[in-house]
CSV table of C-alpha atoms in Angstrom, one decimal:
chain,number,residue,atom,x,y,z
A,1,UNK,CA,-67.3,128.9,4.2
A,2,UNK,CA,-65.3,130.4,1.4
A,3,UNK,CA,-63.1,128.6,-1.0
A,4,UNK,CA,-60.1,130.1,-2.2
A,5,UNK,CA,-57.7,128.9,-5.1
A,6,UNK,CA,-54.0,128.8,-4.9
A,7,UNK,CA,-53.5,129.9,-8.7
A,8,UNK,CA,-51.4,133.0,-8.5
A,9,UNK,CA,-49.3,135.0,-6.5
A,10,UNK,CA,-51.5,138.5,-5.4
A,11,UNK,CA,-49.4,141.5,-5.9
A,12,UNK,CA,-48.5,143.7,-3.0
A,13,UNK,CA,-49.2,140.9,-0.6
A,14,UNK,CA,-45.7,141.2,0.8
A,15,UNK,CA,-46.5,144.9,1.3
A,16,UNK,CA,-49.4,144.5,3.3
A,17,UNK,CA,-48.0,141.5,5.2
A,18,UNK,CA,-44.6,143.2,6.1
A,19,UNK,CA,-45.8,146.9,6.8
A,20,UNK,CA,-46.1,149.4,3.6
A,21,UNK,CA,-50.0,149.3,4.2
A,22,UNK,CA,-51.9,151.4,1.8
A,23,UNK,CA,-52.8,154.9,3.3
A,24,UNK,CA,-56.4,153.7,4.1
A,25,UNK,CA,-54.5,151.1,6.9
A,26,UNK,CA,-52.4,153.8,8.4
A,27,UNK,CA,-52.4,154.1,11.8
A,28,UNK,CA,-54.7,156.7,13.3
A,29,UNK,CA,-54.3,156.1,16.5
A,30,UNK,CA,-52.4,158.2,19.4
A,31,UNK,CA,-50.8,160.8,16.9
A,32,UNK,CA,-48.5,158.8,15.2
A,33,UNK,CA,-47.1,158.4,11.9
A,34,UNK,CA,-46.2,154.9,12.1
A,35,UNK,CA,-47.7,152.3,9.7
A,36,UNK,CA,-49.9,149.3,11.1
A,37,UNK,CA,-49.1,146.2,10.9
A,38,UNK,CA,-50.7,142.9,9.8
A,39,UNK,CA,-50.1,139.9,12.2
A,40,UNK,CA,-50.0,136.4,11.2
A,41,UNK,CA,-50.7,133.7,14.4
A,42,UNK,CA,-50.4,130.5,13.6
A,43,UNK,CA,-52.0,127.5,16.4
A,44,UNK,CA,-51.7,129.2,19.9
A,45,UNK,CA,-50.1,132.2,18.2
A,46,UNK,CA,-53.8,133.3,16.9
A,47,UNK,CA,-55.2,133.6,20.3
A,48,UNK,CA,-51.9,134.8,21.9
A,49,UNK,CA,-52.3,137.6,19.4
A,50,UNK,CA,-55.5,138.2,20.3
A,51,UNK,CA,-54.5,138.6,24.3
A,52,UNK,CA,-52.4,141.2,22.7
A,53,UNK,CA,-54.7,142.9,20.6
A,54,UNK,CA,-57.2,143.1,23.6
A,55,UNK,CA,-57.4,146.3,26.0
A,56,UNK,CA,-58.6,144.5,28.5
A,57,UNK,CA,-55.8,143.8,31.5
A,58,UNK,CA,-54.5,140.1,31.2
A,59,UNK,CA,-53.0,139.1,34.4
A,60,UNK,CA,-52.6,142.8,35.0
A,61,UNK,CA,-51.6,144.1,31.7
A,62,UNK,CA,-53.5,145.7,28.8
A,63,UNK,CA,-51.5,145.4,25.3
A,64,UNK,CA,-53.9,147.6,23.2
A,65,UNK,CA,-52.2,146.2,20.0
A,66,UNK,CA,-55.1,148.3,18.1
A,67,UNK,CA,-53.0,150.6,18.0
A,68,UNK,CA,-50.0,148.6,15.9
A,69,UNK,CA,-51.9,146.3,14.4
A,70,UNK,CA,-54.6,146.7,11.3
A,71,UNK,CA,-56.0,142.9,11.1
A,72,UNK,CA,-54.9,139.5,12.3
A,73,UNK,CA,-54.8,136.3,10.2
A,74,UNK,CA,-54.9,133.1,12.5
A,75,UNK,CA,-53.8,130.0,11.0
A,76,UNK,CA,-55.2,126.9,12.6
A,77,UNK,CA,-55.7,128.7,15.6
A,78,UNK,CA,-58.1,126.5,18.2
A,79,UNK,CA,-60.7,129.7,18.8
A,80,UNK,CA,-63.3,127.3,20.9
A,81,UNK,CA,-62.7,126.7,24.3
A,82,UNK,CA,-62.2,122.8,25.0
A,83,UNK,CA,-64.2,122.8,28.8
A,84,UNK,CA,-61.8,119.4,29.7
A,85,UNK,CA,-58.6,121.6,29.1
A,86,UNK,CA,-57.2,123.3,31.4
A,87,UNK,CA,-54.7,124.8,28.4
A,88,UNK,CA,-58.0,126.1,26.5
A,89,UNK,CA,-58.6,129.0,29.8
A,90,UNK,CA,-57.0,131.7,27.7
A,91,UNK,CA,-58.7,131.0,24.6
A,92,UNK,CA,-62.1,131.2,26.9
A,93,UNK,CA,-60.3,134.5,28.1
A,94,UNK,CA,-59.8,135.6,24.4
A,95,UNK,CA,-63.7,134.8,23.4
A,96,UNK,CA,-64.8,137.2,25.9
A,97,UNK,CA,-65.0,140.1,23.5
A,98,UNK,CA,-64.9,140.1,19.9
A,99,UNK,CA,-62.0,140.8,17.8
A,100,UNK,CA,-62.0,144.8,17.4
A,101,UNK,CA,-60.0,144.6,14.1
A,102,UNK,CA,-60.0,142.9,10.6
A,103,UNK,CA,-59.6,139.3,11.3
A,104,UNK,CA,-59.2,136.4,9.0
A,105,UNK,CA,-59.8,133.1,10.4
A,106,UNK,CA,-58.1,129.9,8.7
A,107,UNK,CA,-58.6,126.3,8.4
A,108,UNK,CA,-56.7,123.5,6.7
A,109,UNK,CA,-59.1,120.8,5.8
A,110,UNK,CA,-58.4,117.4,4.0
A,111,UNK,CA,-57.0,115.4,7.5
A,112,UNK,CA,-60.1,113.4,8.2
A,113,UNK,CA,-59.8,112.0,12.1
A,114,UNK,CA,-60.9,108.5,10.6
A,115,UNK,CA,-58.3,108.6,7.9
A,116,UNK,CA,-55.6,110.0,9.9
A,117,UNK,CA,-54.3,108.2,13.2
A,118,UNK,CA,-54.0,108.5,16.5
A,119,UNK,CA,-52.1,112.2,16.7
A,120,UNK,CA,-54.9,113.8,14.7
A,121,UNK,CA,-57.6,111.9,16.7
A,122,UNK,CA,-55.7,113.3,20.0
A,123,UNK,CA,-55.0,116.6,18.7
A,124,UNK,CA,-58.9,116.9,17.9
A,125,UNK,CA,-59.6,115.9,21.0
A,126,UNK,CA,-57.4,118.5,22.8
A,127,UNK,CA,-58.7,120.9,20.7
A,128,UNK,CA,-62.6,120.0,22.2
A,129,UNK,CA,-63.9,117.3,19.6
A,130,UNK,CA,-66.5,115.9,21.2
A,131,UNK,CA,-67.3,112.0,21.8
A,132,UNK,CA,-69.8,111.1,19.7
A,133,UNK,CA,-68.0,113.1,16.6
A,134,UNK,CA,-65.3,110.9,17.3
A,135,UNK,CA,-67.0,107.6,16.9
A,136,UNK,CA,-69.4,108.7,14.1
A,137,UNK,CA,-65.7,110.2,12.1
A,138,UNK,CA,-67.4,113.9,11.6
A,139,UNK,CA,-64.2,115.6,12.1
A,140,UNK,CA,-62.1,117.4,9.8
A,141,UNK,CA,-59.3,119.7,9.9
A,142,UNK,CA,-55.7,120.9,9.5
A,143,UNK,CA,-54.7,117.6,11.6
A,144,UNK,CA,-54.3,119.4,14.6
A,145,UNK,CA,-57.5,122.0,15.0
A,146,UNK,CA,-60.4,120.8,14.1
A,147,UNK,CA,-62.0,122.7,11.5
A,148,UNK,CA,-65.3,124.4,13.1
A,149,UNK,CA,-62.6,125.3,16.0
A,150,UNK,CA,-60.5,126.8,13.2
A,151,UNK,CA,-63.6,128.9,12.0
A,152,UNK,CA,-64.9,130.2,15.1
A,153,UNK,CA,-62.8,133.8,15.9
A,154,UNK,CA,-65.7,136.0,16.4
A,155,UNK,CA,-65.6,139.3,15.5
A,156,UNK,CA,-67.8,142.5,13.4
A,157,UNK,CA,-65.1,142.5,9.9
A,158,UNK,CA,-63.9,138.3,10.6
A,159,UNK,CA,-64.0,136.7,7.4
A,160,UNK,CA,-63.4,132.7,7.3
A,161,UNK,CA,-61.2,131.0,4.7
A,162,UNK,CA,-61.0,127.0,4.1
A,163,UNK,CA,-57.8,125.8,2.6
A,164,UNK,CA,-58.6,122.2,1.0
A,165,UNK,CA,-55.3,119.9,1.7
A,166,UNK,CA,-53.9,121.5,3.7
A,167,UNK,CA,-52.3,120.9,7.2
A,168,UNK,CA,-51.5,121.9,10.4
A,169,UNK,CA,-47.3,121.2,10.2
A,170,UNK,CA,-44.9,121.0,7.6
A,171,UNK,CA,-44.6,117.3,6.7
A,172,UNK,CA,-46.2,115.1,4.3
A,173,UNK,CA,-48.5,117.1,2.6
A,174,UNK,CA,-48.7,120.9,2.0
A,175,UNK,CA,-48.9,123.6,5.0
A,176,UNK,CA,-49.9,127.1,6.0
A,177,UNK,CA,-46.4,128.5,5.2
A,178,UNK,CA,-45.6,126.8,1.8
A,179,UNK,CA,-45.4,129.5,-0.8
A,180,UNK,CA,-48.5,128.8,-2.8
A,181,UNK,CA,-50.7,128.1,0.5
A,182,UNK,CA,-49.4,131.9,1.8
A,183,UNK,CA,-50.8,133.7,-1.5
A,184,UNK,CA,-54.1,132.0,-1.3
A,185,UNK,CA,-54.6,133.3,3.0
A,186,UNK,CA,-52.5,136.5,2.3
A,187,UNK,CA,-54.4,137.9,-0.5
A,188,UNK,CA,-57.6,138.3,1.3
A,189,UNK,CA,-55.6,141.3,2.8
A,190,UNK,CA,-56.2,142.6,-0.4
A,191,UNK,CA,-59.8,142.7,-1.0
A,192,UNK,CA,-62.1,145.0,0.4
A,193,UNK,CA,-64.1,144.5,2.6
């Protein structure tokens, strides 16, 4: 796992994020002009992104975002399938095929599930935590996804970011969205890969 610092803002992230890729991101697919997008899914938004960016029919419908969309950053997205959930059968759809696209998987860690109370233990247990991690306290996370579950979007160009203190939600401590937390996930866009 990579560790990334939160120092500075990286310049042009906005651009990337919202649109004004470089040339080398523009979309070449079905003779268009228009520019390709990043997407940003955060919890169930990564893999309901991914049902998107799939070309495979989903209850009858194929999205082919490929063709808007240059790479997908998830954000505590749960990307194993929890086999005790019944919510977790579209992430098991989802890990059918790999992601065809730049990916960037991310996981909060610093909410220890022996530290943290009964909603993180639940929520890690929801999210497929099994027994015995549970009682021996080997689970971390974003306080919500677990963070192997975090880490796990599979895929040819997916590159896997840990974010130390950092959590699922915007309360107590600091969160996915909070400005500094954004330029740490965001400027991976950046690099090449």
């Amino acid at each position: 796992m990579e560790e990334c610092s939160s120092s500075s803002p990286m310049d042009g992230t906005a651009n990337v994020l919202f649109g004004m890729a470089p040339p080398s991101m523009k979309n070449n697919n079905n003779n268009t002009n228009q520019v390709r997008i990043c997407l940003v899914g955060h919890s169930a938004g990564g893999w309901i992104s991914r049902v998107y960016l799939s070309n495979s029919p989903y209850y009858g419908k194929a999205y082919k975002g490929t063709n808007y969309v240059h790479s997908l950053i998830t954000l505590g997205t749960p990307h194993l399938e929890a086999p005790a959930n019944p919510a977790f059968r579209d992430v098991q759809w989802c890990n059918r095929e790999s992601l065809p696209i730049r990916g960037i998987a991310v996981a909060g860690v610093g909410s220890w599930s022996h530290l943290s109370g009964l909603w993180t233990k639940h929520s890690y247990a929801f999210c497929g935590a099994q027994q015995d991690e549970e009682e021996n306290n080997l689970i971390d996370g974003d306080g919500m996804t677990p963070v192997y579950s975090a880490l796990a979007m599979k895929g040819k160009h997916v590159q896997r970011v840990t974010l130390n203190d950092v959590t699922h939600y915007p309360w107590k401590k600091r969160w996915y969205g909070d400005d500094d937390v954004v330029d740490s996930w965001a400027g991976y866009l950046m690099k090449r890969r």
